[in-house]
PDB file of C-alpha atoms in Angstrom:
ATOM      1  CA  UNK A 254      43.455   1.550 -27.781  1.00  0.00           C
ATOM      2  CA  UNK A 255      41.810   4.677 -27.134  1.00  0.00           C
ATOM      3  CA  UNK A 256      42.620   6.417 -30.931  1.00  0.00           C
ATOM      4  CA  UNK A 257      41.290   2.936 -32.439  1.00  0.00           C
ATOM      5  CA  UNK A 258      37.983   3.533 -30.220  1.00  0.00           C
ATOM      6  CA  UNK A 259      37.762   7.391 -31.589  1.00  0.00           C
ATOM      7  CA  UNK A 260      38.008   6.563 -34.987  1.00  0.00           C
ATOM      8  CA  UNK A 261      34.890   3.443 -34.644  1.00  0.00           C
ATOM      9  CA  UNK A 262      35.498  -0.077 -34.032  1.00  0.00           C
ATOM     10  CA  UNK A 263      34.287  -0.798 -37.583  1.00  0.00           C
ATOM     11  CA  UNK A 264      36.820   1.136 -39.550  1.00  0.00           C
ATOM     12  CA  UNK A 265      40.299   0.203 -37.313  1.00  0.00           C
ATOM     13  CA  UNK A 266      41.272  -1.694 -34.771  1.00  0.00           C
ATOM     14  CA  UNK A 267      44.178  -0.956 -32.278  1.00  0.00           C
ATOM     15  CA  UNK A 268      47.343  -2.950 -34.197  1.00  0.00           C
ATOM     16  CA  UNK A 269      46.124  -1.222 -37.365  1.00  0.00           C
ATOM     17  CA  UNK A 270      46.609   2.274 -35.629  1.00  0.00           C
ATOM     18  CA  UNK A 271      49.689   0.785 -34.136  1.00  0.00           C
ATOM     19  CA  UNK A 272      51.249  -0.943 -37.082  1.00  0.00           C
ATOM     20  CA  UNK A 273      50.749   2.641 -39.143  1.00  0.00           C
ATOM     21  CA  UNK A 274      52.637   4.306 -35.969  1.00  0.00           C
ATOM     22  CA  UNK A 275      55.468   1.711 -36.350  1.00  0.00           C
ATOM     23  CA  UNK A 276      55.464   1.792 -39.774  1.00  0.00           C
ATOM     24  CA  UNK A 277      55.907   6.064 -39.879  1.00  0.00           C
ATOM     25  CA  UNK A 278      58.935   5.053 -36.652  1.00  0.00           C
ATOM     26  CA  UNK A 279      61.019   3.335 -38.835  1.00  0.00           C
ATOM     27  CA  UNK A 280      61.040   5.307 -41.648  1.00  0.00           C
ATOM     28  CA  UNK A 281      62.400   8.091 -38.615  1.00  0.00           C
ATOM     29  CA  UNK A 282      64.927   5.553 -37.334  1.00  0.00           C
ATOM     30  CA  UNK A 283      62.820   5.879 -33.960  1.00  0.00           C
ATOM     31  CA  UNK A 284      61.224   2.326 -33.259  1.00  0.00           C
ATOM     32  CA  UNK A 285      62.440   2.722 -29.445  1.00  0.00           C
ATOM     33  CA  UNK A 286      60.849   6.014 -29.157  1.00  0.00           C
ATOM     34  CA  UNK A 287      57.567   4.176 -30.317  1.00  0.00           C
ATOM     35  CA  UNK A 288      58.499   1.235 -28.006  1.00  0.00           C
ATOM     36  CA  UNK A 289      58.096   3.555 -25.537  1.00  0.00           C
ATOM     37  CA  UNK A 290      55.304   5.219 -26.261  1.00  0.00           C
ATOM     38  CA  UNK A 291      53.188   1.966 -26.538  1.00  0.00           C
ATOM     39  CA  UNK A 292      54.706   1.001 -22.705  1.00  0.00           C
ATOM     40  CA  UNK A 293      52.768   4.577 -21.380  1.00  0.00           C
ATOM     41  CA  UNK A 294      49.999   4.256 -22.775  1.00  0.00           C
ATOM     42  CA  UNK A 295      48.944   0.395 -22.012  1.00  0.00           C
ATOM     43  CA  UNK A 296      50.235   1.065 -18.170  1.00  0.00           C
ATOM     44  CA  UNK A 297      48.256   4.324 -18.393  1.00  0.00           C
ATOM     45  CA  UNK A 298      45.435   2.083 -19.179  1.00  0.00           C
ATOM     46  CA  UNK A 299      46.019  -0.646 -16.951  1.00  0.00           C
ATOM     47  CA  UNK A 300      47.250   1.271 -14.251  1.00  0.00           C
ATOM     48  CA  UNK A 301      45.541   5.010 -13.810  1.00  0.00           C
ATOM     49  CA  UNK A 302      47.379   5.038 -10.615  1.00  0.00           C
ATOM     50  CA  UNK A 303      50.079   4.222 -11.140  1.00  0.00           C
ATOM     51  CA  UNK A 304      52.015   1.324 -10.659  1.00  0.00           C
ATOM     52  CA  UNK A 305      51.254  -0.445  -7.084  1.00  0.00           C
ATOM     53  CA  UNK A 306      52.065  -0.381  -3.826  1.00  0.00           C
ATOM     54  CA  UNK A 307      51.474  -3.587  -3.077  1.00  0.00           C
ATOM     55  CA  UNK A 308      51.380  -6.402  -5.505  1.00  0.00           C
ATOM     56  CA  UNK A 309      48.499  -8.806  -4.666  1.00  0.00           C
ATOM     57  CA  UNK A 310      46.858 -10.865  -7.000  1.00  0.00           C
ATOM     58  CA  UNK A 311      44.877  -7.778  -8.492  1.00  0.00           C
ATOM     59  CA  UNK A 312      48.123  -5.678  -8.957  1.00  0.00           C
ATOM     60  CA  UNK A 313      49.754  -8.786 -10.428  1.00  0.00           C
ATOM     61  CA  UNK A 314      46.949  -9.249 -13.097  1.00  0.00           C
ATOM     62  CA  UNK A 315      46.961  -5.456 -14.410  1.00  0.00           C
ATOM     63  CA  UNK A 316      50.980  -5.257 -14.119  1.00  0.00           C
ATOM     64  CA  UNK A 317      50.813  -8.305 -16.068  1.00  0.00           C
ATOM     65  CA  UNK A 318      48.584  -7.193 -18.442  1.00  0.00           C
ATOM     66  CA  UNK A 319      49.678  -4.245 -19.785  1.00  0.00           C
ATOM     67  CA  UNK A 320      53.531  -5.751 -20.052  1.00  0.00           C
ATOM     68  CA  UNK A 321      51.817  -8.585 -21.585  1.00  0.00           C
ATOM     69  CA  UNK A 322      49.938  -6.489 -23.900  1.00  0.00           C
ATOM     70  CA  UNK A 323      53.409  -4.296 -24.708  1.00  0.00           C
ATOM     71  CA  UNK A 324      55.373  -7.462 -25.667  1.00  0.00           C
ATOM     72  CA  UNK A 325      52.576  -8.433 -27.907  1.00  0.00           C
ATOM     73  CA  UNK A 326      52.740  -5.059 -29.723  1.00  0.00           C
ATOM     74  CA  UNK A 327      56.481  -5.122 -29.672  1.00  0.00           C
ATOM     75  CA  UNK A 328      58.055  -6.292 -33.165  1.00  0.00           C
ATOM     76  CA  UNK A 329      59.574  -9.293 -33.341  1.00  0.00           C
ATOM     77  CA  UNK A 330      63.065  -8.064 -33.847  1.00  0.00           C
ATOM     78  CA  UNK A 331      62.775  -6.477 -31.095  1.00  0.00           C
ATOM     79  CA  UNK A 332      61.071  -9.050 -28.091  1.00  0.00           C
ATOM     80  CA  UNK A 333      63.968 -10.499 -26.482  1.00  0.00           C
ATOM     81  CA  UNK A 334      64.944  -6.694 -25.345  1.00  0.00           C
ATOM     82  CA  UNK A 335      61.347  -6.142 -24.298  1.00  0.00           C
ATOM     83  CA  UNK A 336      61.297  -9.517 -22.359  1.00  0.00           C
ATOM     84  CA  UNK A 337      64.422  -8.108 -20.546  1.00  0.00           C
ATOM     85  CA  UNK A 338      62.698  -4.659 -19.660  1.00  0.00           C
ATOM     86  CA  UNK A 339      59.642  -6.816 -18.198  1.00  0.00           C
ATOM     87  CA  UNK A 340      61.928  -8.843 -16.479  1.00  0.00           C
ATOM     88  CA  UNK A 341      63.889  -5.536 -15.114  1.00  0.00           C
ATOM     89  CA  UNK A 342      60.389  -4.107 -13.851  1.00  0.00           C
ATOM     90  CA  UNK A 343      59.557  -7.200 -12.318  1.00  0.00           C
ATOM     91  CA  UNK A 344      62.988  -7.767 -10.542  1.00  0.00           C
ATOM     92  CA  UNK A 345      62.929  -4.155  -9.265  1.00  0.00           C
ATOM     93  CA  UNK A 346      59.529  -2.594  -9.043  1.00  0.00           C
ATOM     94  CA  UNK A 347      59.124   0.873  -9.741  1.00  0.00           C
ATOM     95  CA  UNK A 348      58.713   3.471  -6.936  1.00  0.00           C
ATOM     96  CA  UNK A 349      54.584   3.198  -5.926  1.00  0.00           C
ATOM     97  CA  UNK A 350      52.768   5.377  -7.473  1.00  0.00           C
ATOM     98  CA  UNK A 351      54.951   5.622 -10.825  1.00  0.00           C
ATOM     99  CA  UNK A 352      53.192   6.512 -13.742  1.00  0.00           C
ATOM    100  CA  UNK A 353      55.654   7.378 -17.035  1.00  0.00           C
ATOM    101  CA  UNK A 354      53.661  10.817 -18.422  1.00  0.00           C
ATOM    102  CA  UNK A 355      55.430   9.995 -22.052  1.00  0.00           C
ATOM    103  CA  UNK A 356      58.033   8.075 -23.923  1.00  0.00           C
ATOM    104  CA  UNK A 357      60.979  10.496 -22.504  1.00  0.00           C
ATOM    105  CA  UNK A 358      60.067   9.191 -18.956  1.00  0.00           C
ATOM    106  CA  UNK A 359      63.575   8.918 -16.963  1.00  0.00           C
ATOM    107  CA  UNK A 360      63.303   5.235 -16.088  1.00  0.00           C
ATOM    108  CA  UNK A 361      61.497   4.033 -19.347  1.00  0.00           C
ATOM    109  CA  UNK A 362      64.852   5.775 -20.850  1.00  0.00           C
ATOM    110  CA  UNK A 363      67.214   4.353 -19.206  1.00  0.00           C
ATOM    111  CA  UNK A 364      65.488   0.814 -19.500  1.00  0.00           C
ATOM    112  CA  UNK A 365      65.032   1.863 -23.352  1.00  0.00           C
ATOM    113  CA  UNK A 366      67.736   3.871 -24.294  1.00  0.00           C
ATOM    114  CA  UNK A 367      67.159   5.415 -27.805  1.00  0.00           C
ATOM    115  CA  UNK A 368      69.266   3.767 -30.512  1.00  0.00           C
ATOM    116  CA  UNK A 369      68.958   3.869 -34.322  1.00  0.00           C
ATOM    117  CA  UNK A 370      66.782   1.222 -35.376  1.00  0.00           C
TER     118      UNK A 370
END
């Protein structure tokens, strides 16, 4: 990701950055939070704006690809819950145009409720 890019592709890769940020989220009992987090950023990346209107094939492959990406970072405790958030954005779209600004975003919330973990 974009911190893994800063810091030179030599020295640390994205799940290196990511497994340190996991890592420092469960010591704070706040794996969800980070759960989150990872969500924004990869559909920030995959979709600048926002998520689509309509879902044609090219729509399809970056919605797809930044959930894919998210349930690849996801821990393995934890991928069964993601599967049913991906599932949940699938089923019932997002408004057009939605783009989650951080991990407290309303709808990532309520898909993602915090919860001690």
């Amino acid at each position: 990701m974009a911190l893994a890019e800063e810091l030179g592709q030599d020295d640390v890769n994205a799940v290196q950055v990511l497994s340190g940020l996991l890592a420092e989220a469960e010591q704070r009992k706040q794996v969800t939070r980070f759960e989150r987090d990872v969500l924004v950023r990869l559909l920030s990346e995959s979709l600048p704006d926002g998520w689509p209107s309509v879902m044609d094939d090219q729509a399809r492959f970056a919605v797809g690809k930044a959930l894919g990406r998210w349930i690849g970072y996801t821990p393995e405790a934890h991928q069964e819950r993601s599967e049913r958030v991906v599932a949940a954005l699938l089923a019932t779209p997002p408004p057009p145009g939605w783009r989650p600004l951080g991990p407290d975003d309303e709808l990532l919330r309520t898909l993602l409720p915090d919860e001690e973990v």
